[in-house]
Tab-separated table of C-alpha atoms in Angstrom:
chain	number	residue	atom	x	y	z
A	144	UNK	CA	68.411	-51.968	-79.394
A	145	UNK	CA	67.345	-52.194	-75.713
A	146	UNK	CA	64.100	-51.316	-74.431
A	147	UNK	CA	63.248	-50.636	-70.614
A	148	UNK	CA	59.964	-52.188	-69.153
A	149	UNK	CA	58.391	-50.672	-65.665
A	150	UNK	CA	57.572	-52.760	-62.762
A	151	UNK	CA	54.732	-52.585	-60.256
A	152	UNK	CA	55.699	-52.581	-56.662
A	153	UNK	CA	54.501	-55.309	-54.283
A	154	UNK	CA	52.109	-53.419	-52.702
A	155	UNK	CA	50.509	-52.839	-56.398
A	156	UNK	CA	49.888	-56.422	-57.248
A	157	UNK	CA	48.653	-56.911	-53.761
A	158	UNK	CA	45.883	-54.482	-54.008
A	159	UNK	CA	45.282	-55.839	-57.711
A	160	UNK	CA	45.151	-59.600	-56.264
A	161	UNK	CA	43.346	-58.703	-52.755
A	162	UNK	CA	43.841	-62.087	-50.690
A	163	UNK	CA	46.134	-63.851	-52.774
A	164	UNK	CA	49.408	-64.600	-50.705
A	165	UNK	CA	52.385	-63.341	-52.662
A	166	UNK	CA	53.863	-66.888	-52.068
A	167	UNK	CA	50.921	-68.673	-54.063
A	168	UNK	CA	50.859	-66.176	-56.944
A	169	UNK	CA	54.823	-66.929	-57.398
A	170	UNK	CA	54.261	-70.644	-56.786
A	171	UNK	CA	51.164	-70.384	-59.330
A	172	UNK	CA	53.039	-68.486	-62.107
A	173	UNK	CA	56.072	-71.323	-61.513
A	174	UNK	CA	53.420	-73.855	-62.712
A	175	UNK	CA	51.552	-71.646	-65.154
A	176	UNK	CA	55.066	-70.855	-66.895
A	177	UNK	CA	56.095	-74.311	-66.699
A	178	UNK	CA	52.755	-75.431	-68.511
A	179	UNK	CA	53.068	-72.898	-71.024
A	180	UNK	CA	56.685	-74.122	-72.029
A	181	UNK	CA	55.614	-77.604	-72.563
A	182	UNK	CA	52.333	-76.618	-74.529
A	183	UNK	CA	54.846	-74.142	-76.583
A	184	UNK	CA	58.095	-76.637	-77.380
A	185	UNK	CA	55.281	-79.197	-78.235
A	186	UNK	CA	54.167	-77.362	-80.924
A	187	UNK	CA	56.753	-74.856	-81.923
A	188	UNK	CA	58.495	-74.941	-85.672
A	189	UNK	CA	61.811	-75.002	-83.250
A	190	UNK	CA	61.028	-78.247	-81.777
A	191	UNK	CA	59.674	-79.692	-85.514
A	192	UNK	CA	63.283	-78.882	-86.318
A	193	UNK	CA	64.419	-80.513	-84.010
A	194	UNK	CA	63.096	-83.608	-83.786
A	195	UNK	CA	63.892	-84.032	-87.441
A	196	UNK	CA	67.647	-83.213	-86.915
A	197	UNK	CA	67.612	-85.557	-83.726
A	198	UNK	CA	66.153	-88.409	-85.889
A	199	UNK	CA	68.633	-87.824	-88.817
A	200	UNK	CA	71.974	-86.512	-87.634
A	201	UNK	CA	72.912	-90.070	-86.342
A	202	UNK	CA	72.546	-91.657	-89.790
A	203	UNK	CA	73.920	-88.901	-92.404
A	204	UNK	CA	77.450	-89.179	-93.039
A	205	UNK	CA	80.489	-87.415	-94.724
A	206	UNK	CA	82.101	-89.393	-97.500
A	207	UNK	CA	85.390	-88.673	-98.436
A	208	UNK	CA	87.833	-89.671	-101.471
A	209	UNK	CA	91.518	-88.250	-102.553
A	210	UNK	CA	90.162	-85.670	-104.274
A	211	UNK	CA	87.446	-83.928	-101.954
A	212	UNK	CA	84.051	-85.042	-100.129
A	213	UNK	CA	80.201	-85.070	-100.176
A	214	UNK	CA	77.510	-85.945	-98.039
A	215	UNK	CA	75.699	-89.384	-97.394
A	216	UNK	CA	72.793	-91.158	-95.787
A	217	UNK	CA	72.870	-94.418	-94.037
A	218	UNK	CA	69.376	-96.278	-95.491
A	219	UNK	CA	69.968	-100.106	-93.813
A	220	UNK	CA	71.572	-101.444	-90.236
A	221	UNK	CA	74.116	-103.115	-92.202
A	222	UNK	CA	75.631	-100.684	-93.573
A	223	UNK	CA	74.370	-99.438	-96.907
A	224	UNK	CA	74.645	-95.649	-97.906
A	225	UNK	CA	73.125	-93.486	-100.784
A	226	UNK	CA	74.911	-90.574	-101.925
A	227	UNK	CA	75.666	-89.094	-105.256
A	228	UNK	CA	77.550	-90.296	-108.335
A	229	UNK	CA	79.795	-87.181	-108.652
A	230	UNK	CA	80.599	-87.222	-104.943
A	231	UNK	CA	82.735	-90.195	-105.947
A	232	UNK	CA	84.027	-89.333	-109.488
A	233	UNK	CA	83.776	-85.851	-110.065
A	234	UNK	CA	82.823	-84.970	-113.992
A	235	UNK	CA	85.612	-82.868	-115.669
A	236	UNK	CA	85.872	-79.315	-115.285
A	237	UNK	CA	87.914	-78.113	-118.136
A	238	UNK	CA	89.290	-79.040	-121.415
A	239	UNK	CA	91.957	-81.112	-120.761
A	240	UNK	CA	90.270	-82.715	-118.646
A	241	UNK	CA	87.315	-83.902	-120.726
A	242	UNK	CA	89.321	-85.299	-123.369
A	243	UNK	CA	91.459	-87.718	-120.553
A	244	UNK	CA	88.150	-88.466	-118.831
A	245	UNK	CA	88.092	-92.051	-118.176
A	246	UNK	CA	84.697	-93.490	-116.345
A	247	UNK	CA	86.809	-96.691	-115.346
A	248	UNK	CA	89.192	-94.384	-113.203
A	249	UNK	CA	87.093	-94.261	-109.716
A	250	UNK	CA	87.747	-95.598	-105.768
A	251	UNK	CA	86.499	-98.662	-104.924
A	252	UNK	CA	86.906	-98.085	-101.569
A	253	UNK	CA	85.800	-94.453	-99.376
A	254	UNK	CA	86.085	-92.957	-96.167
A	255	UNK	CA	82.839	-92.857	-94.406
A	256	UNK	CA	82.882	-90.042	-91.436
A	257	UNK	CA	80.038	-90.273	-88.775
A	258	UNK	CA	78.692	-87.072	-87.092
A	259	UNK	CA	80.461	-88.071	-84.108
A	260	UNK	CA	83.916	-88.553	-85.456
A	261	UNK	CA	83.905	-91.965	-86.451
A	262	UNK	CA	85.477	-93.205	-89.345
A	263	UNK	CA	85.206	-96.255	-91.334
A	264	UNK	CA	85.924	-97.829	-94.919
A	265	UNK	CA	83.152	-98.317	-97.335
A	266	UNK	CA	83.099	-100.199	-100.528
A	267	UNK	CA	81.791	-98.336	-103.553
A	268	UNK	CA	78.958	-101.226	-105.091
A	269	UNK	CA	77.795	-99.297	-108.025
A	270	UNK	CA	76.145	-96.125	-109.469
A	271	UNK	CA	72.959	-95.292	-111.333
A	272	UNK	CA	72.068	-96.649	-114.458
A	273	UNK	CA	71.655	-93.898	-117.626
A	274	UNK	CA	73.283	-91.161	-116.232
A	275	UNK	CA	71.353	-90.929	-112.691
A	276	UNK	CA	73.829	-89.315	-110.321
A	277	UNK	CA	73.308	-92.125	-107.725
A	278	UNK	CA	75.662	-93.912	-105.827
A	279	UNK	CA	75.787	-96.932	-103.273
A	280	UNK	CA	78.410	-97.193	-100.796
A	281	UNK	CA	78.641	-100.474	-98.340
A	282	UNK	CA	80.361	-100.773	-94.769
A	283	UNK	CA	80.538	-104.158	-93.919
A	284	UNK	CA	80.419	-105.761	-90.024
A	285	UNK	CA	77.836	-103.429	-89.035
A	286	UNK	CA	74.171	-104.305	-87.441
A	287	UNK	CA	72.534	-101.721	-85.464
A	288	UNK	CA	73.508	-98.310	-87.618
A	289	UNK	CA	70.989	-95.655	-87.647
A	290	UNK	CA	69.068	-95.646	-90.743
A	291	UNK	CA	67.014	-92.998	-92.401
A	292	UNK	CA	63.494	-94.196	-93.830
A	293	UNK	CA	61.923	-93.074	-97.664
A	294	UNK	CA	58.994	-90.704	-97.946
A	295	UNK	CA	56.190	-92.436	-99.844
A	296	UNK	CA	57.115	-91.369	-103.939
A	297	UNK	CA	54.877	-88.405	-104.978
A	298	UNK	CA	54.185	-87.201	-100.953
A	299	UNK	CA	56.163	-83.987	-101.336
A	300	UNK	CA	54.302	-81.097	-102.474
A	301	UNK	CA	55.250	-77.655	-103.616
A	302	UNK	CA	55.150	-75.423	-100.433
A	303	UNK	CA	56.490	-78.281	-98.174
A	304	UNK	CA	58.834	-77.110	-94.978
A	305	UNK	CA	62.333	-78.790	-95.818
A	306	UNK	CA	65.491	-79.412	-94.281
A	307	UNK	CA	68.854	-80.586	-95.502
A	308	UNK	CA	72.070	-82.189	-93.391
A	309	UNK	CA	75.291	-82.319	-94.881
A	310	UNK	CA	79.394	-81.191	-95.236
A	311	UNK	CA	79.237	-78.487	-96.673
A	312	UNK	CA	82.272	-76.616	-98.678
A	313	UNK	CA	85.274	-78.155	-95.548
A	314	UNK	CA	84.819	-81.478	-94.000
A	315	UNK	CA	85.210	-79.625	-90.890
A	316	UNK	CA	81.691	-78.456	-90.922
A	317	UNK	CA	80.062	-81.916	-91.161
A	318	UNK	CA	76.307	-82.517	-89.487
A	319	UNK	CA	75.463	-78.755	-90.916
A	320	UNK	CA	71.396	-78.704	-90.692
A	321	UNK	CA	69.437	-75.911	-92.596
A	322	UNK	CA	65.920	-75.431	-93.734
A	323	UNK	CA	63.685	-74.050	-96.001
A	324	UNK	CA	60.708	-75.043	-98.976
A	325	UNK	CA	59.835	-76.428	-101.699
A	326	UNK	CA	59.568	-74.044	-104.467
A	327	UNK	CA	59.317	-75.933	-107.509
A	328	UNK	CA	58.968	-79.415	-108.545
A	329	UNK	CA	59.375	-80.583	-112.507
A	330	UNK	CA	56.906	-81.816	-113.691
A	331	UNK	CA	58.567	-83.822	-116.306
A	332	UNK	CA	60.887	-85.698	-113.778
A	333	UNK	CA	60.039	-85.124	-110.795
A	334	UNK	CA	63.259	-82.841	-109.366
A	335	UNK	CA	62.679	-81.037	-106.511
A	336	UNK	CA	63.463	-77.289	-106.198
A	337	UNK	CA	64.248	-75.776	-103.028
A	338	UNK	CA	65.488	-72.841	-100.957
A	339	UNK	CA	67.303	-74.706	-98.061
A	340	UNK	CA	70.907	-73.305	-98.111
A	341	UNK	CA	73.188	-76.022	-99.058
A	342	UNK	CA	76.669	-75.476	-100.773
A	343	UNK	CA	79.590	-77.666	-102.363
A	344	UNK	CA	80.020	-80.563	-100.093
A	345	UNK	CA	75.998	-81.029	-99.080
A	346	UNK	CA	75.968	-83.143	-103.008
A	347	UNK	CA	74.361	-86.932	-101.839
A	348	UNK	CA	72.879	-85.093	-98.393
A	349	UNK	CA	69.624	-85.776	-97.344
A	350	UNK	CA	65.959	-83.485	-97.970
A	351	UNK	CA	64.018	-84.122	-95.758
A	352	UNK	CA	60.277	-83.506	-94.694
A	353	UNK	CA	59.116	-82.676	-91.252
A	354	UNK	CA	58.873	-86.469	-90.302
A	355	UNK	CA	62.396	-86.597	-90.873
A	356	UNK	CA	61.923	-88.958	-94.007
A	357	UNK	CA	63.871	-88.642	-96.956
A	358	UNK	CA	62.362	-86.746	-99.857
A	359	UNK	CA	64.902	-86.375	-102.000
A	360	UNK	CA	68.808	-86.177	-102.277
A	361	UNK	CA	70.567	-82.704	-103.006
A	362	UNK	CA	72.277	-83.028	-106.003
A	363	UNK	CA	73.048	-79.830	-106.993
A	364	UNK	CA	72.328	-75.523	-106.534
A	365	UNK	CA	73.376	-72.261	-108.276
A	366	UNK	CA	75.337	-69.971	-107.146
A	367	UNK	CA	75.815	-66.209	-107.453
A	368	UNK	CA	78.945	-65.029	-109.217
A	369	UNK	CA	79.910	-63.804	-105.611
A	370	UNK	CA	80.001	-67.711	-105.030
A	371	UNK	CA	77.154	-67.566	-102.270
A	372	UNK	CA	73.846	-69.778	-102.521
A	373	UNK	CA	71.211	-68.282	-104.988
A	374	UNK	CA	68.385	-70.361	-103.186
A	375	UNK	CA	68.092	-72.475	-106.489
A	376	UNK	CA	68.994	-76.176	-105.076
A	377	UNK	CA	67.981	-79.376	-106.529
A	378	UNK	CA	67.622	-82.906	-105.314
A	379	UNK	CA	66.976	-85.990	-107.087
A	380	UNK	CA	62.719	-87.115	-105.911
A	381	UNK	CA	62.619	-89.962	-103.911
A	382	UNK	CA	60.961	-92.070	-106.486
A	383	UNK	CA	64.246	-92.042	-108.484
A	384	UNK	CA	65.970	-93.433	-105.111
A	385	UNK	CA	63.555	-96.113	-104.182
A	386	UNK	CA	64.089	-97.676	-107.643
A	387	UNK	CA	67.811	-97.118	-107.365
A	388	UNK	CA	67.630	-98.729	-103.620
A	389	UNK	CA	65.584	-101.848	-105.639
A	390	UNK	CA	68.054	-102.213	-108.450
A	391	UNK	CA	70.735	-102.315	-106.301
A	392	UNK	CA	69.280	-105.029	-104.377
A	393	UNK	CA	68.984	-106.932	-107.652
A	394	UNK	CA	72.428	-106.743	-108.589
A	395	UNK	CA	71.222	-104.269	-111.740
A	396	UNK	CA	73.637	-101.120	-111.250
A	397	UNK	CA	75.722	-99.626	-113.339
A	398	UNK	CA	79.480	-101.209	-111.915
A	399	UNK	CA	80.934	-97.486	-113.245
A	400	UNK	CA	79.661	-94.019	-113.527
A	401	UNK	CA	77.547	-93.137	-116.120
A	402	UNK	CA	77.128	-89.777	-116.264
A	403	UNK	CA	76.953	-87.530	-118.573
A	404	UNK	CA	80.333	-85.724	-119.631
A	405	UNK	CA	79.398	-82.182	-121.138
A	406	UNK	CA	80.758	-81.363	-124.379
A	407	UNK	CA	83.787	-79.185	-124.922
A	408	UNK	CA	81.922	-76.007	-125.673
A	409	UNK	CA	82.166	-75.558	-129.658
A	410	UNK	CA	81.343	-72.421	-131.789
A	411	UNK	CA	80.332	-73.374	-135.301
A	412	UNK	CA	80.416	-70.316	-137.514
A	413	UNK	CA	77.873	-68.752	-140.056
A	414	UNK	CA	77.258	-66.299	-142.777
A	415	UNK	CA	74.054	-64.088	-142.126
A	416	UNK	CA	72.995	-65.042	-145.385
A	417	UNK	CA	69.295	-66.489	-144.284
A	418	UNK	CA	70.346	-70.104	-144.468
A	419	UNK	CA	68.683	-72.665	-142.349
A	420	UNK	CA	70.458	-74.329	-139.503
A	421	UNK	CA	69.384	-77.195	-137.745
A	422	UNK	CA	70.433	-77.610	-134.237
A	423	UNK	CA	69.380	-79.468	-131.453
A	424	UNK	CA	69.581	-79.476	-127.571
A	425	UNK	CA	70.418	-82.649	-125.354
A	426	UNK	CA	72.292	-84.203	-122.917
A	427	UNK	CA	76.164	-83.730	-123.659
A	428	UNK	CA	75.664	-80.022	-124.612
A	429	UNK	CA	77.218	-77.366	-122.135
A	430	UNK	CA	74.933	-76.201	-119.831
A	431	UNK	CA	74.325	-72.736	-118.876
A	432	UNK	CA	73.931	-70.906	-115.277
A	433	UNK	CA	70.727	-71.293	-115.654
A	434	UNK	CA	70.628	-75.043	-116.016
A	435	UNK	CA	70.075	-74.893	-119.932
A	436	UNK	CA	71.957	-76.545	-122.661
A	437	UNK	CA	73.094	-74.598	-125.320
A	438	UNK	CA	74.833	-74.166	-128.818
A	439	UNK	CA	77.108	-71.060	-129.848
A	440	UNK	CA	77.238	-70.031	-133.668
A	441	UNK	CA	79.809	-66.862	-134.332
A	442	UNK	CA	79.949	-64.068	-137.354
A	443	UNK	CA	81.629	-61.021	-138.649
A	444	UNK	CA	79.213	-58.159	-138.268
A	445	UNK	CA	79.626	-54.836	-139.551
A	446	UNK	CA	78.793	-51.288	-137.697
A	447	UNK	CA	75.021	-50.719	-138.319
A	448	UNK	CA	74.229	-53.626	-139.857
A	449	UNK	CA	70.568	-54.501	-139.378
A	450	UNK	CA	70.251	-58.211	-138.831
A	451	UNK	CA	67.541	-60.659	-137.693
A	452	UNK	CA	68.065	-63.926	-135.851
A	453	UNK	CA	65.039	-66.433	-135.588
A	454	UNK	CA	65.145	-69.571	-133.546
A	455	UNK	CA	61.745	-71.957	-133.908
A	456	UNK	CA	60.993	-75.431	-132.733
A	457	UNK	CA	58.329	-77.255	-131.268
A	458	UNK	CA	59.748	-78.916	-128.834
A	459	UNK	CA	61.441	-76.989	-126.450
A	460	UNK	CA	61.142	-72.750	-125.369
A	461	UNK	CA	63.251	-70.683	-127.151
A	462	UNK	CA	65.749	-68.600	-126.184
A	463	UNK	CA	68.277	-66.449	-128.234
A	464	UNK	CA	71.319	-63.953	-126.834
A	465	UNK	CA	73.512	-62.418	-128.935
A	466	UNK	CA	77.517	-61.175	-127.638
A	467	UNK	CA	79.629	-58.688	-129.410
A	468	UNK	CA	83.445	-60.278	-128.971
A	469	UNK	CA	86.798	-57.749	-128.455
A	470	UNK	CA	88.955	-59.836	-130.525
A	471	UNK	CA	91.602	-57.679	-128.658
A	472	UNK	CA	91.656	-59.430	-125.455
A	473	UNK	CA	90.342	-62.914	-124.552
A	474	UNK	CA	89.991	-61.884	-120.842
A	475	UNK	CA	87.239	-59.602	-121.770
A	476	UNK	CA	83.974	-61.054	-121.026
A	477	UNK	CA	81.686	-60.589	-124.183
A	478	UNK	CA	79.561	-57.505	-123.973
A	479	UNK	CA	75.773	-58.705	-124.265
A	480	UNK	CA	73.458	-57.071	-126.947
A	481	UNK	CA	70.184	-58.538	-127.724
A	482	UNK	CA	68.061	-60.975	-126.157
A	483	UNK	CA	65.113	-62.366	-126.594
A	484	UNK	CA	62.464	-65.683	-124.788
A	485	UNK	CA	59.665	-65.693	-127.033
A	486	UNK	CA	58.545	-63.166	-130.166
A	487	UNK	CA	54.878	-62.818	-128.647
A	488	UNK	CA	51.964	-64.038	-126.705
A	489	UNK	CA	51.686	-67.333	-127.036
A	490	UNK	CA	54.666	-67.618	-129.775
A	491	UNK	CA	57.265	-69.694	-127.352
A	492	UNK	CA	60.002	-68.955	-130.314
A	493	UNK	CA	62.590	-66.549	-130.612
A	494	UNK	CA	63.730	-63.562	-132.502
A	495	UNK	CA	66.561	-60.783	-132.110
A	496	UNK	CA	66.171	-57.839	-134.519
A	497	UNK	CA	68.796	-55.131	-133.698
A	498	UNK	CA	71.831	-53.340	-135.527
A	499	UNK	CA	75.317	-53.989	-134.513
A	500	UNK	CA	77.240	-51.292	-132.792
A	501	UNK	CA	80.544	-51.517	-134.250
A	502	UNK	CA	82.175	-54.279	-136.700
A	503	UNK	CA	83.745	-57.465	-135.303
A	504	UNK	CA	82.861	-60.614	-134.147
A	505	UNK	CA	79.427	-61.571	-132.392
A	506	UNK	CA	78.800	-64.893	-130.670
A	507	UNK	CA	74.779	-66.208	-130.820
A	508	UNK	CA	73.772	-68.372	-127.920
A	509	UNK	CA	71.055	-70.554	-128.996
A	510	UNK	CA	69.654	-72.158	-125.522
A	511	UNK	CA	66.199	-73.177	-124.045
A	512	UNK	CA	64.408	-70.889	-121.028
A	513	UNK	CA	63.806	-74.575	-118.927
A	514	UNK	CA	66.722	-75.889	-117.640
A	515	UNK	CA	67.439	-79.393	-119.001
A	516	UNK	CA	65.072	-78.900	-121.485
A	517	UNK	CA	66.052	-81.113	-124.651
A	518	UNK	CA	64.636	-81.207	-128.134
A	519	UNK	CA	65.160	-79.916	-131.943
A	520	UNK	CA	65.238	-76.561	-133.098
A	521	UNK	CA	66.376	-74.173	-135.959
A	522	UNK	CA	67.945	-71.216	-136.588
A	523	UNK	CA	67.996	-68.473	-139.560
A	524	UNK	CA	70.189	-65.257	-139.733
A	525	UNK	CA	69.773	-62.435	-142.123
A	526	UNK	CA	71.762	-59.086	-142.342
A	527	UNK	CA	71.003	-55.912	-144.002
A	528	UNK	CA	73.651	-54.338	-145.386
């Protein structure tokens, strides 16, 4: 939309200025204007951004392998570069490919692609210990690279202004910069939730704060099923990296990936007879969109049978969903019926009490509502006939 703005004629601001000469109000509005532009860029949230993407294009990189690429960061002059376990050995994705994973099976060597075009070899030199999805990559005969400093541990803050640089999703669309907040940070470990768009490729990228100091390094970020960014995004806190940076230095990294391979997803069948399973959640166990592990258990229901699912423990926050299966077609996406986060105030455990619509099979998902959440639990079914 356009909008139209009136003008006053000469002979208007003349008799509103009385002896001014027209040539000294233009020549004082030339300086005015030009004051106002320098007090404005040096304190707009434009030229923050731009300072910080100034300061850290130079030294954030795109790292490439046979099978795809991910984003790095250049932390010393000769040469060394953080970026993310999984950028370099990608965990399995299906089956088949789980049960032929082999950790051993990795490049020892990369392509390293500067914002400018340059590319150059790295070495892979080893990955985090205990399944941290950390990686360091060296280029050797190199002095004066660009580096990007560490944030002090602990100095980001929920609320924080953020920004990320990156590849993401071609390789084509290296030194992408986007911004955002910090919306969450765990408590437990210290993983930093954001909103800054990033997408696949951005995985070992930079966070940074407004100093242009590295806060943490993107890691990972839902997506909707339409395969856009949810503004869920998660990056590994710098504390994790500074003791990475140190080990490395040492010599005391892992020389082959170590993380963790999800289980094949298993569904252990059970009678609704009120016996009591034990379960657990951990590391290992497939993960839901949500970033939860969880177990599947399957039965036979019957039309209108009244049945009641509990799920207690005191370690983690329970969460129970129940499916109905059409044993008719395995394209059919299960139809959800039930679910249920916690069975009152203060009661973090979880009960479904419903009948079944029709008989057939029903799948219960048996998960946690805190993503990566890990601890013991158990489960009871009953049915009324």
């Amino acid at each position: 939309m356009y909008y139209k703005f009136g003008t006053l004629t000469i002979c208007t601001i003349f008799a509103l200025i009385g002896a001014v000469s027209f040539e000294q109000l233009l020549s004082d509005n030339r300086q005015h204007g030009q004051r106002s532009d320098r007090v404005l860029a040096q304190t707009s949230e434009e030229q923050i951004a731009r300072q910080v993407y100034q300061k850290a294009s130079p030294a954030t990189v795109t790292v490439q392998t046979s099978q795809g690429h991910g984003s790095g960061f250049v932390i010393r002059q000769d040469g060394l570069i953080i970026t993310n376990t999984h950028v370099i050995k990608s965990p399995p994705e299906n089956q088949e490919e789980r049960e032929n994973y082999n950790n051993l099976d990795f490049p020892n060597v990369v392509t390293v692609v500067f914002p400018d075009g340059k590319k150059v070899s790295a070495d892979v030199v080893g990955f985090g210990k205990g399944g941290l999805d950390l990686a360091v990559l060296k280029i050797h005969n190199q002095k004066n690279l660009r580096t990007l400093p560490l944030a002090a541990a602990g100095s980001a803050k929920v609320g924080d202004r953020v920004f990320t640089l990156g590849t993401p999703l071609d390789a084509n669309f290296k030194d992408t910069f986007t911004q955002g907040h910090i919306t969450r940070i765990d408590q437990k470990n210290g993983e930093i939730q954001h909103d800054a768009v990033i997408q696949g490729g951005n995985s070992g990228g930079p966070l940074l704060n407004t100093q242009g100091q590295v806060i943490g390094v993107n890691t990972a970020g839902f997506v909707s099923p339409g395969k856009l960014n949810s503004g869920m995004n998660f990056a590994i806190p710098v504390s994790q990296v500074q003791s990475f940076v140190s080990a490395a230095k040492k010599g005391k990294i892992s020389d082959k990936p170590t993380i963790k391979v999800e289980k094949a997803p298993t569904v252990v069948t059970i009678s609704l007879n009120g016996q009591v399973i034990n379960g657990s959640l951990g590391e290992g166990d497939p993960i839901a969109e949500n970033g939860a592990f969880f177990n599947s258990y399957q039965f036979q229901g019957r039309a209108n049978q009244q049945i009641v699912i509990n799920m207690t423990s005191k370690k983690i926050n329970s969460v129970l969903s129940l499916y109905q299966v059409s044993e008719s077609s395995e394209s059919q996406k299960p139809k959800p019926i039930a679910e249920n986060n916690d069975i009152g105030p203060g009661d973090f455990n979880a009960q479904i009490k419903t009948n079944l619509p029709a008989d057939g099979l029903y799948v219960i998902i048996a998960s946690s509502d805190e993503r990566g959440e890990t601890g013991n639990y158990s489960l009871r079914a009953t049915a009324t006939p």
